[in-house]
């Protein structure tokens, strides 16, 4: 029998964290450029199209890297705790794209992955961190939608919206760090034994 130890997705976690941070900062520039364009629609120097395209591409990259990290973390969590209620592979990704469900289910699946990652998951600390991230993310989405409909030129709402975006990005980075660290520690002492191939 050959022994192989699966590793926590550390490099992938760093890439996801970096992409999320860069995308959040780029969104501040996008929102500012869009507001300036709305205030001065006929000033060609304030065209927001290029900034919006760059921001959208960075956001897509961040989403993809995060979902790839999440899928890898989910696989490790199932390996570490086979009897824990870890979401299925399809649901781990699909839940983010189902309307209404994506307002609450992603929080639950991240909590399930965190709890299954290690017995040392601290219920209060870990749950609080995930809850803060999710609250910042949902509040950001609601404020951004409301601002776009009610007061798209409001500087105060722009500041609140982007502050929530930055807060959500920082908190998500901490969630990724926490789960990856727990899995690294747990997998460092776990050996996965692969069965011999039949000949």
PDB file of C-alpha atoms in Angstrom:
ATOM      1  CA  UNK A   1       0.000   0.000   0.000  1.00  0.00           C
ATOM      2  CA  UNK A   2       1.239   3.454  -0.895  1.00  0.00           C
ATOM      3  CA  UNK A   3       0.824   6.261   1.608  1.00  0.00           C
ATOM      4  CA  UNK A   4       0.157   9.765   0.385  1.00  0.00           C
ATOM      5  CA  UNK A   5      -0.638  12.805   2.486  1.00  0.00           C
ATOM      6  CA  UNK A   6      -3.018  15.302   0.991  1.00  0.00           C
ATOM      7  CA  UNK A   7      -2.020  18.900   1.572  1.00  0.00           C
ATOM      8  CA  UNK A   8      -4.232  21.857   2.415  1.00  0.00           C
ATOM      9  CA  UNK A   9      -4.526  24.264  -0.518  1.00  0.00           C
ATOM     10  CA  UNK A  10      -2.071  26.827   0.902  1.00  0.00           C
ATOM     11  CA  UNK A  11      -0.852  28.286  -2.395  1.00  0.00           C
ATOM     12  CA  UNK A  12      -4.375  28.365  -3.740  1.00  0.00           C
ATOM     13  CA  UNK A  13      -5.514  30.103  -0.546  1.00  0.00           C
ATOM     14  CA  UNK A  14      -2.863  32.817  -0.992  1.00  0.00           C
ATOM     15  CA  UNK A  15      -3.864  33.324  -4.627  1.00  0.00           C
ATOM     16  CA  UNK A  16      -7.541  33.589  -3.673  1.00  0.00           C
ATOM     17  CA  UNK A  17      -6.809  36.009  -0.825  1.00  0.00           C
ATOM     18  CA  UNK A  18      -4.686  38.211  -3.074  1.00  0.00           C
ATOM     19  CA  UNK A  19      -7.247  38.213  -5.886  1.00  0.00           C
ATOM     20  CA  UNK A  20     -10.069  39.034  -3.467  1.00  0.00           C
ATOM     21  CA  UNK A  21      -8.101  41.940  -1.992  1.00  0.00           C
ATOM     22  CA  UNK A  22      -7.130  43.354  -5.383  1.00  0.00           C
ATOM     23  CA  UNK A  23     -10.695  42.993  -6.683  1.00  0.00           C
ATOM     24  CA  UNK A  24     -12.082  44.818  -3.638  1.00  0.00           C
ATOM     25  CA  UNK A  25      -9.665  47.732  -4.100  1.00  0.00           C
ATOM     26  CA  UNK A  26     -10.428  47.830  -7.840  1.00  0.00           C
ATOM     27  CA  UNK A  27     -14.134  48.016  -7.009  1.00  0.00           C
ATOM     28  CA  UNK A  28     -13.494  51.225  -5.057  1.00  0.00           C
ATOM     29  CA  UNK A  29     -11.954  52.779  -8.179  1.00  0.00           C
ATOM     30  CA  UNK A  30     -14.832  51.457 -10.316  1.00  0.00           C
ATOM     31  CA  UNK A  31     -17.503  52.882  -8.026  1.00  0.00           C
ATOM     32  CA  UNK A  32     -15.713  56.230  -7.779  1.00  0.00           C
ATOM     33  CA  UNK A  33     -15.265  56.461 -11.551  1.00  0.00           C
ATOM     34  CA  UNK A  34     -18.926  55.573 -12.114  1.00  0.00           C
ATOM     35  CA  UNK A  35     -20.095  58.231  -9.658  1.00  0.00           C
ATOM     36  CA  UNK A  36     -17.870  60.869 -11.269  1.00  0.00           C
ATOM     37  CA  UNK A  37     -19.238  59.922 -14.683  1.00  0.00           C
ATOM     38  CA  UNK A  38     -22.800  60.294 -13.402  1.00  0.00           C
ATOM     39  CA  UNK A  39     -21.982  63.717 -11.953  1.00  0.00           C
ATOM     40  CA  UNK A  40     -20.288  64.866 -15.185  1.00  0.00           C
ATOM     41  CA  UNK A  41     -21.747  62.714 -18.006  1.00  0.00           C
ATOM     42  CA  UNK A  42     -20.355  64.884 -20.785  1.00  0.00           C
ATOM     43  CA  UNK A  43     -16.763  65.023 -19.556  1.00  0.00           C
ATOM     44  CA  UNK A  44     -14.824  62.491 -21.707  1.00  0.00           C
ATOM     45  CA  UNK A  45     -11.967  62.410 -19.192  1.00  0.00           C
ATOM     46  CA  UNK A  46     -14.309  60.820 -16.650  1.00  0.00           C
ATOM     47  CA  UNK A  47     -15.351  57.848 -18.808  1.00  0.00           C
ATOM     48  CA  UNK A  48     -15.755  54.846 -16.492  1.00  0.00           C
ATOM     49  CA  UNK A  49     -15.926  52.027 -19.052  1.00  0.00           C
ATOM     50  CA  UNK A  50     -12.272  50.918 -18.940  1.00  0.00           C
ATOM     51  CA  UNK A  51     -12.157  51.001 -15.140  1.00  0.00           C
ATOM     52  CA  UNK A  52     -15.383  48.987 -14.962  1.00  0.00           C
ATOM     53  CA  UNK A  53     -14.060  46.355 -17.364  1.00  0.00           C
ATOM     54  CA  UNK A  54     -10.823  45.909 -15.419  1.00  0.00           C
ATOM     55  CA  UNK A  55     -12.746  45.728 -12.146  1.00  0.00           C
ATOM     56  CA  UNK A  56     -15.185  43.159 -13.564  1.00  0.00           C
ATOM     57  CA  UNK A  57     -12.340  40.957 -14.836  1.00  0.00           C
ATOM     58  CA  UNK A  58     -10.566  41.109 -11.475  1.00  0.00           C
ATOM     59  CA  UNK A  59     -13.804  40.237  -9.684  1.00  0.00           C
ATOM     60  CA  UNK A  60     -14.357  37.230 -11.962  1.00  0.00           C
ATOM     61  CA  UNK A  61     -10.799  36.046 -11.277  1.00  0.00           C
ATOM     62  CA  UNK A  62     -11.334  36.434  -7.526  1.00  0.00           C
ATOM     63  CA  UNK A  63     -14.614  34.489  -7.669  1.00  0.00           C
ATOM     64  CA  UNK A  64     -13.066  31.656  -9.670  1.00  0.00           C
ATOM     65  CA  UNK A  65     -10.040  31.339  -7.373  1.00  0.00           C
ATOM     66  CA  UNK A  66     -12.221  31.452  -4.278  1.00  0.00           C
ATOM     67  CA  UNK A  67     -14.548  28.742  -5.594  1.00  0.00           C
ATOM     68  CA  UNK A  68     -11.604  26.540  -6.591  1.00  0.00           C
ATOM     69  CA  UNK A  69     -10.136  26.986  -3.105  1.00  0.00           C
ATOM     70  CA  UNK A  70     -13.526  26.267  -1.527  1.00  0.00           C
ATOM     71  CA  UNK A  71     -13.932  23.051  -3.544  1.00  0.00           C
ATOM     72  CA  UNK A  72     -10.454  21.895  -2.467  1.00  0.00           C
ATOM     73  CA  UNK A  73     -11.177  22.807   1.166  1.00  0.00           C
ATOM     74  CA  UNK A  74     -14.460  20.900   0.953  1.00  0.00           C
ATOM     75  CA  UNK A  75     -12.652  17.794  -0.331  1.00  0.00           C
ATOM     76  CA  UNK A  76     -10.146  17.999   2.529  1.00  0.00           C
ATOM     77  CA  UNK A  77     -12.928  18.507   5.080  1.00  0.00           C
ATOM     78  CA  UNK A  78     -14.709  15.380   3.860  1.00  0.00           C
ATOM     79  CA  UNK A  79     -11.447  13.440   4.035  1.00  0.00           C
ATOM     80  CA  UNK A  80     -10.795  14.630   7.590  1.00  0.00           C
ATOM     81  CA  UNK A  81     -14.366  14.102   8.834  1.00  0.00           C
ATOM     82  CA  UNK A  82     -16.185  11.590   6.618  1.00  0.00           C
ATOM     83  CA  UNK A  83     -19.251  11.578   8.886  1.00  0.00           C
ATOM     84  CA  UNK A  84     -19.610  15.356   9.126  1.00  0.00           C
ATOM     85  CA  UNK A  85     -22.398  17.096   7.173  1.00  0.00           C
ATOM     86  CA  UNK A  86     -20.097  18.421   4.456  1.00  0.00           C
ATOM     87  CA  UNK A  87     -21.961  19.717   1.388  1.00  0.00           C
ATOM     88  CA  UNK A  88     -21.757  17.809  -1.876  1.00  0.00           C
ATOM     89  CA  UNK A  89     -19.278  18.905  -4.549  1.00  0.00           C
ATOM     90  CA  UNK A  90     -22.020  20.268  -6.781  1.00  0.00           C
ATOM     91  CA  UNK A  91     -23.773  22.135  -3.979  1.00  0.00           C
ATOM     92  CA  UNK A  92     -20.511  23.703  -2.778  1.00  0.00           C
ATOM     93  CA  UNK A  93     -20.326  25.620  -6.064  1.00  0.00           C
ATOM     94  CA  UNK A  94     -23.964  25.690  -7.162  1.00  0.00           C
ATOM     95  CA  UNK A  95     -25.341  27.286  -3.997  1.00  0.00           C
ATOM     96  CA  UNK A  96     -23.687  30.592  -4.914  1.00  0.00           C
ATOM     97  CA  UNK A  97     -25.686  30.859  -8.135  1.00  0.00           C
ATOM     98  CA  UNK A  98     -29.200  29.934  -6.976  1.00  0.00           C
ATOM     99  CA  UNK A  99     -31.292  33.094  -6.346  1.00  0.00           C
ATOM    100  CA  UNK A 100     -32.548  33.576  -2.773  1.00  0.00           C
ATOM    101  CA  UNK A 101     -30.689  30.421  -1.661  1.00  0.00           C
ATOM    102  CA  UNK A 102     -27.420  32.298  -2.193  1.00  0.00           C
ATOM    103  CA  UNK A 103     -28.456  34.739   0.524  1.00  0.00           C
ATOM    104  CA  UNK A 104     -28.015  32.186   3.313  1.00  0.00           C
ATOM    105  CA  UNK A 105     -26.769  28.763   2.103  1.00  0.00           C
ATOM    106  CA  UNK A 106     -23.126  29.760   1.353  1.00  0.00           C
ATOM    107  CA  UNK A 107     -22.650  30.863   4.961  1.00  0.00           C
ATOM    108  CA  UNK A 108     -23.854  27.468   6.175  1.00  0.00           C
ATOM    109  CA  UNK A 109     -21.623  25.472   3.836  1.00  0.00           C
ATOM    110  CA  UNK A 110     -18.532  27.470   4.821  1.00  0.00           C
ATOM    111  CA  UNK A 111     -19.379  26.807   8.476  1.00  0.00           C
ATOM    112  CA  UNK A 112     -19.813  23.094   7.750  1.00  0.00           C
ATOM    113  CA  UNK A 113     -16.442  22.969   5.972  1.00  0.00           C
ATOM    114  CA  UNK A 114     -14.780  24.808   8.850  1.00  0.00           C
ATOM    115  CA  UNK A 115     -16.237  22.519  11.508  1.00  0.00           C
ATOM    116  CA  UNK A 116     -15.297  19.393   9.561  1.00  0.00           C
ATOM    117  CA  UNK A 117     -11.748  20.633   8.985  1.00  0.00           C
ATOM    118  CA  UNK A 118     -10.495  20.059  12.497  1.00  0.00           C
ATOM    119  CA  UNK A 119     -11.625  19.149  16.017  1.00  0.00           C
ATOM    120  CA  UNK A 120      -9.856  22.334  17.106  1.00  0.00           C
ATOM    121  CA  UNK A 121     -12.354  24.533  15.241  1.00  0.00           C
ATOM    122  CA  UNK A 122     -13.414  26.968  17.934  1.00  0.00           C
ATOM    123  CA  UNK A 123     -17.184  27.203  17.653  1.00  0.00           C
ATOM    124  CA  UNK A 124     -17.549  30.741  18.958  1.00  0.00           C
ATOM    125  CA  UNK A 125     -14.488  32.220  17.266  1.00  0.00           C
ATOM    126  CA  UNK A 126     -14.927  30.434  13.943  1.00  0.00           C
ATOM    127  CA  UNK A 127     -18.673  31.010  13.726  1.00  0.00           C
ATOM    128  CA  UNK A 128     -18.302  34.676  14.655  1.00  0.00           C
ATOM    129  CA  UNK A 129     -15.692  35.192  11.940  1.00  0.00           C
ATOM    130  CA  UNK A 130     -17.882  33.570   9.283  1.00  0.00           C
ATOM    131  CA  UNK A 131     -20.945  35.493  10.489  1.00  0.00           C
ATOM    132  CA  UNK A 132     -19.113  38.829  10.353  1.00  0.00           C
ATOM    133  CA  UNK A 133     -17.903  38.106   6.817  1.00  0.00           C
ATOM    134  CA  UNK A 134     -21.357  37.085   5.640  1.00  0.00           C
ATOM    135  CA  UNK A 135     -23.057  40.067   7.320  1.00  0.00           C
ATOM    136  CA  UNK A 136     -20.607  42.473   5.653  1.00  0.00           C
ATOM    137  CA  UNK A 137     -21.081  40.807   2.256  1.00  0.00           C
ATOM    138  CA  UNK A 138     -24.911  40.739   2.362  1.00  0.00           C
ATOM    139  CA  UNK A 139     -25.112  44.283   3.760  1.00  0.00           C
ATOM    140  CA  UNK A 140     -22.784  45.456   1.000  1.00  0.00           C
ATOM    141  CA  UNK A 141     -25.002  43.863  -1.646  1.00  0.00           C
ATOM    142  CA  UNK A 142     -28.167  45.411  -0.174  1.00  0.00           C
ATOM    143  CA  UNK A 143     -26.668  48.884   0.252  1.00  0.00           C
ATOM    144  CA  UNK A 144     -25.134  48.815  -3.240  1.00  0.00           C
ATOM    145  CA  UNK A 145     -28.470  47.833  -4.782  1.00  0.00           C
ATOM    146  CA  UNK A 146     -30.370  50.449  -2.792  1.00  0.00           C
ATOM    147  CA  UNK A 147     -27.839  53.165  -3.595  1.00  0.00           C
ATOM    148  CA  UNK A 148     -27.975  52.406  -7.323  1.00  0.00           C
ATOM    149  CA  UNK A 149     -31.766  52.688  -7.294  1.00  0.00           C
ATOM    150  CA  UNK A 150     -32.301  55.582  -4.892  1.00  0.00           C
ATOM    151  CA  UNK A 151     -29.186  57.780  -4.845  1.00  0.00           C
ATOM    152  CA  UNK A 152     -26.564  56.732  -7.421  1.00  0.00           C
ATOM    153  CA  UNK A 153     -24.678  60.038  -6.979  1.00  0.00           C
ATOM    154  CA  UNK A 154     -24.496  59.927  -3.184  1.00  0.00           C
ATOM    155  CA  UNK A 155     -20.958  60.130  -1.847  1.00  0.00           C
ATOM    156  CA  UNK A 156     -22.042  58.937   1.607  1.00  0.00           C
ATOM    157  CA  UNK A 157     -23.619  55.763   0.218  1.00  0.00           C
ATOM    158  CA  UNK A 158     -20.568  55.206  -1.988  1.00  0.00           C
ATOM    159  CA  UNK A 159     -18.290  55.357   1.056  1.00  0.00           C
ATOM    160  CA  UNK A 160     -20.522  53.004   3.073  1.00  0.00           C
ATOM    161  CA  UNK A 161     -20.856  50.545   0.172  1.00  0.00           C
ATOM    162  CA  UNK A 162     -17.136  50.361  -0.541  1.00  0.00           C
ATOM    163  CA  UNK A 163     -16.213  50.223   3.147  1.00  0.00           C
ATOM    164  CA  UNK A 164     -18.465  47.169   3.426  1.00  0.00           C
ATOM    165  CA  UNK A 165     -16.824  45.668   0.335  1.00  0.00           C
ATOM    166  CA  UNK A 166     -13.339  46.100   1.820  1.00  0.00           C
ATOM    167  CA  UNK A 167     -14.520  44.733   5.187  1.00  0.00           C
ATOM    168  CA  UNK A 168     -16.070  41.676   3.515  1.00  0.00           C
ATOM    169  CA  UNK A 169     -12.864  41.054   1.540  1.00  0.00           C
ATOM    170  CA  UNK A 170     -10.665  41.284   4.649  1.00  0.00           C
ATOM    171  CA  UNK A 171     -12.979  39.013   6.638  1.00  0.00           C
ATOM    172  CA  UNK A 172     -13.158  36.472   3.805  1.00  0.00           C
ATOM    173  CA  UNK A 173      -9.360  36.484   3.690  1.00  0.00           C
ATOM    174  CA  UNK A 174      -9.355  35.641   7.410  1.00  0.00           C
ATOM    175  CA  UNK A 175     -11.924  32.860   6.899  1.00  0.00           C
ATOM    176  CA  UNK A 176      -9.743  31.358   4.152  1.00  0.00           C
ATOM    177  CA  UNK A 177      -6.679  31.660   6.411  1.00  0.00           C
ATOM    178  CA  UNK A 178      -8.435  30.006   9.337  1.00  0.00           C
ATOM    179  CA  UNK A 179      -9.777  27.009   7.425  1.00  0.00           C
ATOM    180  CA  UNK A 180      -6.530  26.490   5.512  1.00  0.00           C
ATOM    181  CA  UNK A 181      -4.463  26.631   8.705  1.00  0.00           C
ATOM    182  CA  UNK A 182      -6.730  24.100  10.435  1.00  0.00           C
ATOM    183  CA  UNK A 183      -6.562  21.752   7.457  1.00  0.00           C
ATOM    184  CA  UNK A 184      -2.791  22.115   7.195  1.00  0.00           C
ATOM    185  CA  UNK A 185      -2.381  21.159  10.839  1.00  0.00           C
ATOM    186  CA  UNK A 186      -4.834  18.263  10.599  1.00  0.00           C
ATOM    187  CA  UNK A 187      -3.501  16.898   7.323  1.00  0.00           C
ATOM    188  CA  UNK A 188       0.050  17.122   8.613  1.00  0.00           C
ATOM    189  CA  UNK A 189      -0.779  14.301  11.013  1.00  0.00           C
ATOM    190  CA  UNK A 190      -3.142  12.390   8.718  1.00  0.00           C
ATOM    191  CA  UNK A 191      -1.974   9.794   6.241  1.00  0.00           C
ATOM    192  CA  UNK A 192      -4.275   8.768   3.441  1.00  0.00           C
ATOM    193  CA  UNK A 193      -3.693   5.184   2.354  1.00  0.00           C
ATOM    194  CA  UNK A 194      -4.459   4.372  -1.253  1.00  0.00           C
ATOM    195  CA  UNK A 195      -5.398   0.789  -2.084  1.00  0.00           C
ATOM    196  CA  UNK A 196      -3.120  -1.232  -4.350  1.00  0.00           C
ATOM    197  CA  UNK A 197      -4.253  -1.464  -7.937  1.00  0.00           C
ATOM    198  CA  UNK A 198      -5.527  -4.903  -8.965  1.00  0.00           C
ATOM    199  CA  UNK A 199      -3.267  -6.745 -11.367  1.00  0.00           C
TER     200      UNK A 199
END
